[in-house]
Tab-separated table of C-alpha atoms and ligand atoms in Angstrom:
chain	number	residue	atom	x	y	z
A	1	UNK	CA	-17.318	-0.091	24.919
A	2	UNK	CA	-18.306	3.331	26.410
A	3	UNK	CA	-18.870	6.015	23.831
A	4	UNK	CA	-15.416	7.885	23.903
A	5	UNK	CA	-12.659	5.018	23.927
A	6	UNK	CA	-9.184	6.210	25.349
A	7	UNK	CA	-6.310	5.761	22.469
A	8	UNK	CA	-3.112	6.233	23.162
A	9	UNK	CA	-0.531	8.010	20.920
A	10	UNK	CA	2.888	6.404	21.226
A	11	UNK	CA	4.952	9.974	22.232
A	12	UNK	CA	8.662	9.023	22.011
A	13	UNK	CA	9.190	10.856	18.589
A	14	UNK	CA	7.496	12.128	15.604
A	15	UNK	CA	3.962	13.238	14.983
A	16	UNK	CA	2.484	13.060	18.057
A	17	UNK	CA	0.499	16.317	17.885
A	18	UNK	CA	-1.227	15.991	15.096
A	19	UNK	CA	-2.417	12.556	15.914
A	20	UNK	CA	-4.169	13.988	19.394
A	21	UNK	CA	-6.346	16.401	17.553
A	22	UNK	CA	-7.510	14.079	15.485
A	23	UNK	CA	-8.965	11.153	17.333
A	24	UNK	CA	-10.012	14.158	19.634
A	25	UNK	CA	-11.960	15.283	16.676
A	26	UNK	CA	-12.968	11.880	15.728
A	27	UNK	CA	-14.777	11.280	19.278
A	28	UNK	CA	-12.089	9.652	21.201
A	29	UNK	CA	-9.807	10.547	24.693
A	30	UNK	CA	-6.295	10.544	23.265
A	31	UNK	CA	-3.768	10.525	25.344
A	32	UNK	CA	0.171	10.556	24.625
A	33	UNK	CA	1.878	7.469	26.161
A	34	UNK	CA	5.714	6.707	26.806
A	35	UNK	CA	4.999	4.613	30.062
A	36	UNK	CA	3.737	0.616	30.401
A	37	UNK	CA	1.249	2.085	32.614
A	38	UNK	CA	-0.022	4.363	30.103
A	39	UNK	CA	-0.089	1.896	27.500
A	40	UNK	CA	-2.422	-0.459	30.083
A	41	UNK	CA	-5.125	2.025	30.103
A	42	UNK	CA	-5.408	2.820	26.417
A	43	UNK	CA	-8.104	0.289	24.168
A	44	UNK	CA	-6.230	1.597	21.509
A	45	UNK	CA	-3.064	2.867	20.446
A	46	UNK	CA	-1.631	5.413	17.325
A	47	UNK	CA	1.908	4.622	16.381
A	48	UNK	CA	2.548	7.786	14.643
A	49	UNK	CA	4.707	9.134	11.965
A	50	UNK	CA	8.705	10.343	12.693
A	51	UNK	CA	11.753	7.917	12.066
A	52	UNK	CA	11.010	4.415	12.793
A	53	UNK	CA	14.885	3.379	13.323
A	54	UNK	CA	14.723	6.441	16.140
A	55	UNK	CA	11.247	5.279	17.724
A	56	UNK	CA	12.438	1.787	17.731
A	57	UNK	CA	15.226	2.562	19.661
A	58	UNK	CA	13.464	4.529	22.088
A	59	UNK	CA	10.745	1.801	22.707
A	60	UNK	CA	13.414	-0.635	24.084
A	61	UNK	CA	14.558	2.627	26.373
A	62	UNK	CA	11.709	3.282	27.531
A	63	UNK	CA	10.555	-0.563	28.351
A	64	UNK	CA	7.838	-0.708	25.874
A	65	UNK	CA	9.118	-2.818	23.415
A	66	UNK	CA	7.366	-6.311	25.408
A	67	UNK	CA	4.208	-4.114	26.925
A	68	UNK	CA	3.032	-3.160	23.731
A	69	UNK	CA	4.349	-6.358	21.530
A	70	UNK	CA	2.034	-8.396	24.240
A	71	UNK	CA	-0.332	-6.413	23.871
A	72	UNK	CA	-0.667	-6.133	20.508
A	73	UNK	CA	-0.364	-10.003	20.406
A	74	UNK	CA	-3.519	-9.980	22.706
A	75	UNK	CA	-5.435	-8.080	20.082
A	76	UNK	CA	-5.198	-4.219	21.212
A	77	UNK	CA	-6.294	-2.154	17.813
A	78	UNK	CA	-3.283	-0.200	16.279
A	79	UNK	CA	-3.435	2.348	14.203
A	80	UNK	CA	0.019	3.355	12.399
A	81	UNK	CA	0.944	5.990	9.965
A	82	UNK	CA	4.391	6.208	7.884
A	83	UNK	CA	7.297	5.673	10.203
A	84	UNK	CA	4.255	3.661	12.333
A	85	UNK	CA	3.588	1.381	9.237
A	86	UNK	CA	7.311	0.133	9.654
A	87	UNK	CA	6.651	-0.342	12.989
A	88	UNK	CA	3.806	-2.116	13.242
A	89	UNK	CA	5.194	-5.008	10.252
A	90	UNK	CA	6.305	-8.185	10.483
A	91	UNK	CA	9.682	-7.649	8.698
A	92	UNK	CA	11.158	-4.597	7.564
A	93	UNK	CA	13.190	-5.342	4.132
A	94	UNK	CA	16.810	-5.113	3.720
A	95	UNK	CA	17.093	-2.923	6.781
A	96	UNK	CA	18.196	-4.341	10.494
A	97	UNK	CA	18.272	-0.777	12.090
A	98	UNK	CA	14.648	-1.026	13.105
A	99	UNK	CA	13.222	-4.238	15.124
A	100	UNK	CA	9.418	-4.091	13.994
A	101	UNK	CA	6.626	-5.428	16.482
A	102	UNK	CA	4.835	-7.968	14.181
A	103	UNK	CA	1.237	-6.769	14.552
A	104	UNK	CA	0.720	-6.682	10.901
A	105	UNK	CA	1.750	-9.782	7.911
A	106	UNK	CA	3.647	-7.545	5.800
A	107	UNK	CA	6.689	-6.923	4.530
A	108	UNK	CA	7.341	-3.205	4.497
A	109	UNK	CA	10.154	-1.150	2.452
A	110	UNK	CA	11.044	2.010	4.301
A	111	UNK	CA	11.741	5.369	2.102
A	112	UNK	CA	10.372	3.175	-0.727
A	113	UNK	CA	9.300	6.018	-3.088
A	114	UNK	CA	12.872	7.261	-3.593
A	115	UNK	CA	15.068	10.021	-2.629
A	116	UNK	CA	14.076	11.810	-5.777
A	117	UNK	CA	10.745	12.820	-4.716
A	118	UNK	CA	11.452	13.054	-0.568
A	119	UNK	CA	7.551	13.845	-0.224
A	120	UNK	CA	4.546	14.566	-2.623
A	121	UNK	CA	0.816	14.549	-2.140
A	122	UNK	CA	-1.743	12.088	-3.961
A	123	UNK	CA	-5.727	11.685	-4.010
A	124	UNK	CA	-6.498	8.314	-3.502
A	125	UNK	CA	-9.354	5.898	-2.863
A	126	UNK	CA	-8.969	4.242	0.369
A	127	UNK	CA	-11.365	1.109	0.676
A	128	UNK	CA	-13.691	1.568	3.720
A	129	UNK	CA	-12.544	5.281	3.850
A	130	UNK	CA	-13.239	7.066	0.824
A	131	UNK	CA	-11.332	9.500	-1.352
A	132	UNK	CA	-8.704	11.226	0.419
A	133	UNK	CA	-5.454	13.568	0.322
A	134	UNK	CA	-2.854	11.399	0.965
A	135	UNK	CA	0.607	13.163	1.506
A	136	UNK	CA	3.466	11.299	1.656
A	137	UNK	CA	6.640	12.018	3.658
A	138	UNK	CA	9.845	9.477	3.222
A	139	UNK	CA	6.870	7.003	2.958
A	140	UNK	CA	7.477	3.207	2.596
A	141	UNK	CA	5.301	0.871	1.099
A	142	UNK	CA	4.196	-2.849	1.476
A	143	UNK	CA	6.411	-4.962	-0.364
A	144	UNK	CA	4.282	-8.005	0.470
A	145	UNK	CA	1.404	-8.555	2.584
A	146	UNK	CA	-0.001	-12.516	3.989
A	147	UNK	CA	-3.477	-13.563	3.158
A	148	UNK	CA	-5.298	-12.217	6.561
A	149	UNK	CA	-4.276	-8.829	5.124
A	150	UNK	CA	-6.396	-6.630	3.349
A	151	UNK	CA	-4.679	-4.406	1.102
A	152	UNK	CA	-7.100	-0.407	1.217
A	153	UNK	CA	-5.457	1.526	-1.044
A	154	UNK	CA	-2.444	1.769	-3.522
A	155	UNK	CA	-0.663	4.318	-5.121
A	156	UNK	CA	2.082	5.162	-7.358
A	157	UNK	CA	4.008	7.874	-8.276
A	158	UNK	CA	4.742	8.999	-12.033
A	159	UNK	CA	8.700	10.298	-11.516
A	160	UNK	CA	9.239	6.619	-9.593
A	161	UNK	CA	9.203	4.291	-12.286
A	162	UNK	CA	9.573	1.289	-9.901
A	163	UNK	CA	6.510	2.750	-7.525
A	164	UNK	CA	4.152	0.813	-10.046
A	165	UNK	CA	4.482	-2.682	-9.701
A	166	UNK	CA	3.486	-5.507	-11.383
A	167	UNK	CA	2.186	-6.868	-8.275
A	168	UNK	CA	-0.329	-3.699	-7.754
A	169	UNK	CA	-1.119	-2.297	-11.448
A	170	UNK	CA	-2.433	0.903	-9.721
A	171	UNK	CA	0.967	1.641	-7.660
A	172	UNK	CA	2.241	0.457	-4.981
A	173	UNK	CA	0.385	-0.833	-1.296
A	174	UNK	CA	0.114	2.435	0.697
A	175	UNK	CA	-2.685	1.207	2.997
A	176	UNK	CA	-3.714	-1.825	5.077
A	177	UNK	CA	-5.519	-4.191	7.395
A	178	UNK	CA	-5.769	-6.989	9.224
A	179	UNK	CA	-8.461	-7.349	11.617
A	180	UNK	CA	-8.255	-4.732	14.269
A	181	UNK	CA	-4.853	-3.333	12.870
A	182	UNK	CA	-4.565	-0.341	10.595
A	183	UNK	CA	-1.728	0.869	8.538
A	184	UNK	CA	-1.283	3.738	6.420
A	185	UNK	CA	2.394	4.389	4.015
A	186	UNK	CA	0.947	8.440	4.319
A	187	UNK	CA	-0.190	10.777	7.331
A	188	UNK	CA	-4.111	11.775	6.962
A	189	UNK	CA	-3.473	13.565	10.609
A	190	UNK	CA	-1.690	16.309	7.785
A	191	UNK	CA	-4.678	16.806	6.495
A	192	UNK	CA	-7.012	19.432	8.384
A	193	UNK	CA	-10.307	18.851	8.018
A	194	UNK	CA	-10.465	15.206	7.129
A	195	UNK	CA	-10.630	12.869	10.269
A	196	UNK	CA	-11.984	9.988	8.292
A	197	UNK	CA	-9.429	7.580	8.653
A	198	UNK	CA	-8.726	8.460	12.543
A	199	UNK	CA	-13.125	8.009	12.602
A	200	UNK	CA	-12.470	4.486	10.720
A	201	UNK	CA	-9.750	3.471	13.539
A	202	UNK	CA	-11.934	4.781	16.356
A	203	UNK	CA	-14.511	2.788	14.878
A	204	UNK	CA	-12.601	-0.221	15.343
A	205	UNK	CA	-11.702	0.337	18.630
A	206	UNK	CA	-15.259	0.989	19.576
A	207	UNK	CA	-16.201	-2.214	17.822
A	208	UNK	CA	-14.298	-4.247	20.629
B	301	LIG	N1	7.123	10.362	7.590
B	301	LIG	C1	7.625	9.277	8.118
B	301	LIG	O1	7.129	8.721	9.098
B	301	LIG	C2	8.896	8.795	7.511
B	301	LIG	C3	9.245	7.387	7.893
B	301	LIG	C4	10.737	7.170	7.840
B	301	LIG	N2	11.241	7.299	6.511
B	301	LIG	C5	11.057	5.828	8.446
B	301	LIG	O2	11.252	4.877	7.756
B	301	LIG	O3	11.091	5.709	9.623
């Protein structure tokens, strides 16, 4: 792999911006992609935050639902963040408005923290990361996750009662992976100053 892999950022809705400086800052060609062709010349790709019912939609109108689900099947790294997160699950619970692409063994909950507390921001320790900021926006979480999947970081939230589970003493799943596939419930491209996690991803991709 040459020294500054191309990544994509899906750029159909949400956070695209952010997501550009950031695996520009973390020594990688980004480039925003809404086309197939785009999406064939990427070694990796950033499914950003935004609303995952509205970027579903939009992937079947712009013919990238199959591109990038074949794709991702044939082992292109992902990288997704919030809204991304949903995307990139196997099964989104008790919610049919979004068809996820079934990169990732998880079960995700979308808006899982609650409407009481919309968004709020959380230091947490991210396995193969570090510490970071993690700010949460209408974040879901990972309700389950399969046994290829390793579970980064968790969180929970002390006015959500239910955001500490049994299941994860320390909160709820917030971060993920499974082999070349990257998930995080919060957006560290919000963060200025902190490209770790985009550095981790590009990483991967270079690791290919
Ligand atoms: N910040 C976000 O990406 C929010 C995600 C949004 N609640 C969704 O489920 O699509």
């Amino acid at each position: 792999m040459n020294a500054r892999p191309v990544i994509g950022v899906l750029a159909l809705q949400g956070g695209v911006a952010e997501h550009l400086t950031a695996l520009e800052r973390a020594g990688a060609v980004a480039r925003p992609v809404r086309r197939p062709e785009e999406l064939a010349e990427v070694h990796g790709i950033v499914l950003p935050g935004g609303e995952s019912t509205t970027m579903s939609r939009l992937l079947d109108a712009f013919e990238l639902t199959e591109p990038l689900r074949a794709r991702l099947a044939a082992g292109l790294p992902a990288y997704g963040s919030c809204a991304g997160m949903v995307l990139l699950a196997r099964e989104v619970q008790d919610d049919r408005a979004v068809r996820p692409l079934g990169a990732l063994d998880v079960v995700v909950r979308r808006n899982a923290f609650g409407r009481q507390v919309d968004s709020f921001e959380t230091d947490l320790d991210v396995r193969e990361v570090g510490r970071v900021r993690g700010v949460f926006i209408r974040a879901p979480w990972v309700e389950s996750a399969g046994p290829a999947v390793e579970v980064l970081a968790t969180a929970g939230h002390p006015e959500v009662p239910d955001a500490s589970a049994p299941a994860a003493p320390a909160g709820r799943i917030v971060a993920v992976r499974q082999a070349r596939v990257l998930a995080t419930a919060f957006h560290p491209e919000l963060v200025g100053g902190d490209e770790r996690v985009h550095r981790h991803f590009v990483q991967t991709v270079r690791a290919r």
